[in-house]
Coordinates of C-alpha atoms and ligand atoms in Angstrom, one line a residue:
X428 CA 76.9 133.7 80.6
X429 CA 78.8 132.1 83.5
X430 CA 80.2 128.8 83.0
X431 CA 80.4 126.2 86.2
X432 CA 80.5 122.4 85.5
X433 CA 80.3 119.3 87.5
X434 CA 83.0 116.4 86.7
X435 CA 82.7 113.1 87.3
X436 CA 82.5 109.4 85.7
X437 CA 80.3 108.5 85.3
X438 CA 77.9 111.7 85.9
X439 CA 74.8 111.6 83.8
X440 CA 72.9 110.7 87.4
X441 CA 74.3 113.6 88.8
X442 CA 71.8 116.0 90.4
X443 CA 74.0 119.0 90.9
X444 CA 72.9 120.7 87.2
X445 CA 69.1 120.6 88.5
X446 CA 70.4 122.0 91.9
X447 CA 72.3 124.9 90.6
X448 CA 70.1 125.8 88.0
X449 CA 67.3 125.7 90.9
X450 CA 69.5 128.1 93.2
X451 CA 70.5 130.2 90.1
X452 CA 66.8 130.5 89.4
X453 CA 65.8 131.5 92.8
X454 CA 68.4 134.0 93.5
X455 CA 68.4 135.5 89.9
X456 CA 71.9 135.0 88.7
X457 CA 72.3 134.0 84.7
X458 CA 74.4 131.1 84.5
X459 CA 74.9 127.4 82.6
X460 CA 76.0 124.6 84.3
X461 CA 76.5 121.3 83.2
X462 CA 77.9 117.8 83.3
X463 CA 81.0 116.6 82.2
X464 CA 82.3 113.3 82.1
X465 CA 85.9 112.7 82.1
X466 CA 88.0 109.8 82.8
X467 CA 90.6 110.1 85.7
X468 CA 93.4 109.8 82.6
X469 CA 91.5 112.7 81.1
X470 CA 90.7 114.7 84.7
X471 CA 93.2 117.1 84.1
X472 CA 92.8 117.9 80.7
X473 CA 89.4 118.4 80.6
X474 CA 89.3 120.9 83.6
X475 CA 91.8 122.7 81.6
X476 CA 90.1 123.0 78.3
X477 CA 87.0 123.9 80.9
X478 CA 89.1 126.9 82.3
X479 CA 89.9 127.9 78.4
X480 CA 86.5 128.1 77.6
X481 CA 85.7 130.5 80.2
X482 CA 84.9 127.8 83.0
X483 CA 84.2 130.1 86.2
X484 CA 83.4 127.2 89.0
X485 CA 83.2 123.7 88.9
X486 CA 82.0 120.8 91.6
X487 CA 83.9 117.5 91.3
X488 CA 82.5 114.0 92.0
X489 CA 83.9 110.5 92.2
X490 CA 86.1 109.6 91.1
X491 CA 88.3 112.9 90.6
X492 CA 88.2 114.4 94.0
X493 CA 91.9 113.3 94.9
X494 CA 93.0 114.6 91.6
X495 CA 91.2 117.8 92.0
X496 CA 93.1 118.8 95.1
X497 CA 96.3 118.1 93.7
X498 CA 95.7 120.8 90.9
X499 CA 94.7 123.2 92.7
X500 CA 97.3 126.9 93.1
X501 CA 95.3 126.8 97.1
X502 CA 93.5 124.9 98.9
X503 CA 91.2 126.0 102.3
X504 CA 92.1 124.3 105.3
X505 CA 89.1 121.7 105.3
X506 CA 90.1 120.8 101.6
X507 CA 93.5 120.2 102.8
X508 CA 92.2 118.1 106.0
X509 CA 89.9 116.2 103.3
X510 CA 93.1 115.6 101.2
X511 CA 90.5 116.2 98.5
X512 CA 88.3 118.6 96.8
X513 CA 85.0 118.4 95.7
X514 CA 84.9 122.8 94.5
X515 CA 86.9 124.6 92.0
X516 CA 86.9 128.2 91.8
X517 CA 89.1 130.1 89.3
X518 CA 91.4 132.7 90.4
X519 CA 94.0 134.4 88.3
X520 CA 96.4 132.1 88.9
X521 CA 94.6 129.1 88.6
X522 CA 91.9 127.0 90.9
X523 CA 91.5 127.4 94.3
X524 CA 89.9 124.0 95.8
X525 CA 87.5 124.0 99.0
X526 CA 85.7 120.8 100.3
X527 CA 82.0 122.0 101.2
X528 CA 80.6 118.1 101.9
X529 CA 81.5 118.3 106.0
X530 CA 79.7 121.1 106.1
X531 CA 76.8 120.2 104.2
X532 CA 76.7 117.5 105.9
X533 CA 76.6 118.6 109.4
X534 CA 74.1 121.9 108.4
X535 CA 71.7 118.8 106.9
X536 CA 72.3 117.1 110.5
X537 CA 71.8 120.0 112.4
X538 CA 69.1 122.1 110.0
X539 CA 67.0 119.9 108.6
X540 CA 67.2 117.0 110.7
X541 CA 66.8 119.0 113.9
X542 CA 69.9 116.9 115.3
X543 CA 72.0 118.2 118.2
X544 CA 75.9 116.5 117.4
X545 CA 76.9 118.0 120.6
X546 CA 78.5 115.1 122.8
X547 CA 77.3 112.2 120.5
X548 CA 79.7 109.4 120.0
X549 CA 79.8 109.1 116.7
X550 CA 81.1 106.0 114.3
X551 CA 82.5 106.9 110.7
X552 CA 82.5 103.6 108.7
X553 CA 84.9 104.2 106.1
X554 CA 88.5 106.1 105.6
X555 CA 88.5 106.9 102.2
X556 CA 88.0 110.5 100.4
X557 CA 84.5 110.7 101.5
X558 CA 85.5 110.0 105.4
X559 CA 88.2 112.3 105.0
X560 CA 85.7 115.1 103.6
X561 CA 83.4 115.1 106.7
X562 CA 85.4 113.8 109.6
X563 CA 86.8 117.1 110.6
X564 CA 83.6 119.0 110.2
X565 CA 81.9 116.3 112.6
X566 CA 84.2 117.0 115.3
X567 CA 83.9 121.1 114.7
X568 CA 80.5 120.0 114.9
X569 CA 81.1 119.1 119.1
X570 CA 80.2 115.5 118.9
X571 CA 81.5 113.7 122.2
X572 CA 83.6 111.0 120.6
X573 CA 84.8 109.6 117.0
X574 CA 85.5 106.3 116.2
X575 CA 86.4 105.7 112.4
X576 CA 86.4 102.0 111.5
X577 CA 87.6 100.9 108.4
X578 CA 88.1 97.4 106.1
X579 CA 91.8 97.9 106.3
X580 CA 92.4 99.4 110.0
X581 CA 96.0 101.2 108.8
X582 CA 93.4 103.5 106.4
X583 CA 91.2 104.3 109.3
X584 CA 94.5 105.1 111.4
X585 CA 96.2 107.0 109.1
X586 CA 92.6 109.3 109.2
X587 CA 93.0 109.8 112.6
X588 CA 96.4 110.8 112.7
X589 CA 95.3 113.2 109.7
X590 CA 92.5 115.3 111.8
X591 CA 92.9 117.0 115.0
X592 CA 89.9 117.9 117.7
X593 CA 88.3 118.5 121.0
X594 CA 86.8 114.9 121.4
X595 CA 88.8 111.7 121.7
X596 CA 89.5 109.5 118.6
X597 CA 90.4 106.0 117.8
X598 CA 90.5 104.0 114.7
X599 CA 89.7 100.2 114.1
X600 CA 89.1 97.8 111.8
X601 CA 85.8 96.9 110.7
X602 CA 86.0 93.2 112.5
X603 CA 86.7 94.5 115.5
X604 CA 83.4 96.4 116.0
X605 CA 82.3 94.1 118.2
X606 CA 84.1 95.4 120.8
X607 CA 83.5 99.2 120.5
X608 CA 80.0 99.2 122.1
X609 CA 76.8 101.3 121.1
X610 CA 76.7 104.7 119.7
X611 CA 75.0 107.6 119.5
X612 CA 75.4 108.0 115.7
X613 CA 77.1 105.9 112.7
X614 CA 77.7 107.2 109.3
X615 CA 78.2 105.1 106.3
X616 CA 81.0 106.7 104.4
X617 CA 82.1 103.6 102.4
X618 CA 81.6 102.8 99.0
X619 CA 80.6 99.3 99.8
X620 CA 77.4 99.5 97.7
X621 CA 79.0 100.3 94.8
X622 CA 81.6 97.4 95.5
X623 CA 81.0 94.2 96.7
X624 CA 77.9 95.4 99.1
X625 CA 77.7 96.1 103.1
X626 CA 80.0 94.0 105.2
X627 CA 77.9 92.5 108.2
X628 CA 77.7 95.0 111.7
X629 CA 76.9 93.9 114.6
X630 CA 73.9 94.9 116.0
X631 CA 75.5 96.0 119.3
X632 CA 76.0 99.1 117.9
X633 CA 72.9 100.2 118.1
X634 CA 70.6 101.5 121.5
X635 CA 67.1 103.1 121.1
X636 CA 68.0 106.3 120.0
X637 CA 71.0 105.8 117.7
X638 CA 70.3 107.7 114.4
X639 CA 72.3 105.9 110.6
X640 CA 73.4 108.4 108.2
X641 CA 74.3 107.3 104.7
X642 CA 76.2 109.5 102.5
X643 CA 75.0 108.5 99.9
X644 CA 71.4 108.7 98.7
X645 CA 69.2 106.4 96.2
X646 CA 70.8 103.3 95.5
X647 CA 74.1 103.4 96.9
X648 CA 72.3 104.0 100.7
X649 CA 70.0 100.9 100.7
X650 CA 72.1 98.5 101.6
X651 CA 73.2 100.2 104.8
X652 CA 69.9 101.6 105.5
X653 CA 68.2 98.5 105.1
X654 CA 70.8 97.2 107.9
X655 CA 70.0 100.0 110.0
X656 CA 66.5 99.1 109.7
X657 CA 66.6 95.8 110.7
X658 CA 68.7 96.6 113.5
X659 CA 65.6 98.6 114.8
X660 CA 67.4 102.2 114.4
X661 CA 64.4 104.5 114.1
X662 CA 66.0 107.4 112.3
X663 CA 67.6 106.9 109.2
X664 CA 69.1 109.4 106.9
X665 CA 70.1 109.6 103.6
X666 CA 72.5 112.0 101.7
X667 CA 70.3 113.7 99.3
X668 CA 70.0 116.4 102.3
X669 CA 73.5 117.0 102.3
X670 CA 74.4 116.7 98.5
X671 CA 72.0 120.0 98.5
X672 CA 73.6 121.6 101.6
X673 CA 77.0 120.8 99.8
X674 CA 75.5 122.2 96.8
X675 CA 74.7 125.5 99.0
X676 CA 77.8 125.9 100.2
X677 CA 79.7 126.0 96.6
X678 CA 77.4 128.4 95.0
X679 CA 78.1 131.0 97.8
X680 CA 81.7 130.6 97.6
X681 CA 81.1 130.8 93.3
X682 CA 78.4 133.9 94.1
X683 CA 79.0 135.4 97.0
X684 CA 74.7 134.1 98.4
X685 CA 73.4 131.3 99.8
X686 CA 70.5 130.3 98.5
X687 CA 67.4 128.5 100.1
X688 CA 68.0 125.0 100.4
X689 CA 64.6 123.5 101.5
X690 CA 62.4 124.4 98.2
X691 CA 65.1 122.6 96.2
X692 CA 65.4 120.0 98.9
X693 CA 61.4 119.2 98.7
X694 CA 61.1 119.0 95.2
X695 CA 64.5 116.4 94.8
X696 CA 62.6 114.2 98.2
X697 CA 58.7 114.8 96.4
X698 CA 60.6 113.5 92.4
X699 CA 62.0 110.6 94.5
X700 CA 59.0 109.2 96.4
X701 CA 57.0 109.3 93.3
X702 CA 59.7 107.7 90.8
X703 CA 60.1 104.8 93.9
X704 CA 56.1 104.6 94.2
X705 CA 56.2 104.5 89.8
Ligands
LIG2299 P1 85.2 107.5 98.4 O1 85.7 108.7 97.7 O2 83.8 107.2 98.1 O3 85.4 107.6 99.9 P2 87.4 105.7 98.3 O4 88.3 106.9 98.6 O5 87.8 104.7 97.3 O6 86.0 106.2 97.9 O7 87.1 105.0 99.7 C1 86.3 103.9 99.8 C2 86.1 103.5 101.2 O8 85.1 102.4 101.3 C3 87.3 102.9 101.9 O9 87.2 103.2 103.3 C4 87.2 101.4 101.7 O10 87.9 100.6 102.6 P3 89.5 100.3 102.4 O11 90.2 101.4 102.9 O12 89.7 99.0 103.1 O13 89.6 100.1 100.9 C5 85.7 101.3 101.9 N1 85.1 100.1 101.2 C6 85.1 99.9 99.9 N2 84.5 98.7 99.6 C7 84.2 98.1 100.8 C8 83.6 96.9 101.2 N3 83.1 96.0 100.3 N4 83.4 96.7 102.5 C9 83.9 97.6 103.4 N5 84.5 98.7 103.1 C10 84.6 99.0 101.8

């Protein structure tokens, strides 16, 4: 039996088991994946006692995804841009690290969502490992314009000086929002809700077709939703669309097939609704 993981702390909530074993199911590949929780001082360890045991593939959550890239033999050139990692895959020489949450986010954006990125300009609240992670696949993407505004401005600069594209970029700080104007798209990539809770935004930037992505889902995306709401933004997205996209992405890199996303998709969004309406 293969052996993939997913570490984290905590992880218990995570979805990814039900996910893989979903995609594993569908595509007929034998396979046990689980959950492991390990503290950042035991990170390291752990994955290595994983990779003794026969540990093929792992996915890595908060808070390890730093610590992930900095053990990896190779990283791809998104994980590298992300400064973190959020897939393992054993070679013989150890793990090579990949970051698959840009792309699952823009193939939820683009797929599911029916969204055309081209020319948007797009905000990115946020500069930490999560902003880093989808920042570059959102320019790839072709939106029109990227402003990444962050609590402490010299985080959101030091972002933009990381990433290179097409469209124009410009970092500020979170205060200074005011100024910026509307935009076409903002995405919540802060851990705010899992903190101290949403700073106030300004409602200017927001016009009638501006769509709010959080990247989180449950939760840690109804604080920032809920502001979107009441800000009268029509379209609002959560992240359980791209935690299976993401999801996608690792178990082809693991298995060499992508699997079908919206049956696994349906039944995560169908579980949900009825546990909020329980
Ligand atoms: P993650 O891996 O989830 O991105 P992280 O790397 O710790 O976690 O980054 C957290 C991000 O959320 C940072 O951009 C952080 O802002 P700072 O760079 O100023 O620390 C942002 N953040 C955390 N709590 C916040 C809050 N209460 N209000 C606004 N931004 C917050």
């Amino acid at each position: 039996m293969k052996r993939f993981a997913v570490f984290g702390h905590p992880v218990a909530h995570s979805l990814s088991p039900r996910i893989h074993a979903a995609f594993a199911a569908q595509c007929g590949i034998a396979l046990e994946y689980t959950a492991i929780d390990a503290t950042p001082e035991d990170f390291e360890t752990t994955v290595a006692a994983f990779a003794r045991a026969g540990g093929r593939g792992a996915n890595v959550t908060l808070p390890h995804k730093a610590a992930a890239a900095a053990l990896c033999t190779r990283l791809t050139a998104r994980a590298q841009a992300a400064g973190a990692v959020n897939t393992l895959l054993r070679t013989d020489d150890g793990w090579d690290g990949d970051n698959t949450d840009g792309i699952g986010l823009v193939r939820d954006l683009t797929g599911r969502q029916r969204m055309d990125l081209r020319g948007r300009r797009t905000l990115l609240l946020g500069a930490g490992g999560a902003a880093r992670g989808v920042a570059p696949a959102l320019l790839d993407a072709g939106i029109g314009a990227l402003v990444v505004a962050n609590r402490t401005a010299a985080n959101a600069e030091a972002l933009i000086a990381a990433i290179a594209g097409d469209a124009p970029t410009a970092a500020c700080a979170l205060v200074a929002l005011p100024a910026q104007g509307a935009f076409d798209v903002i995405v919540n990539a802060t851990s705010a809700a899992r903190g101290e809770g949403m700073p106030a935004l300004p409602a200017s930037l927001v016009h009638a077709q501006t769509v709010a992505v959080d990247l989180g889902y449950g939760a840690s995306a109804a604080p920032f939703l809920h502001w979107a709401q009441q800000a009268g933004i029509g379209a609002c997205i959560d992240g359980l669309g791209m935690l299976v996209e993401q999801a996608a992405e690792s178990f082809r890199l693991w298995h060499g097939t992508h699997p079908a996303t919206d049956p696994v998709y349906r039944e995560l969004y169908t579980d949900r609704r009825g546990a909020a309406r329980a």
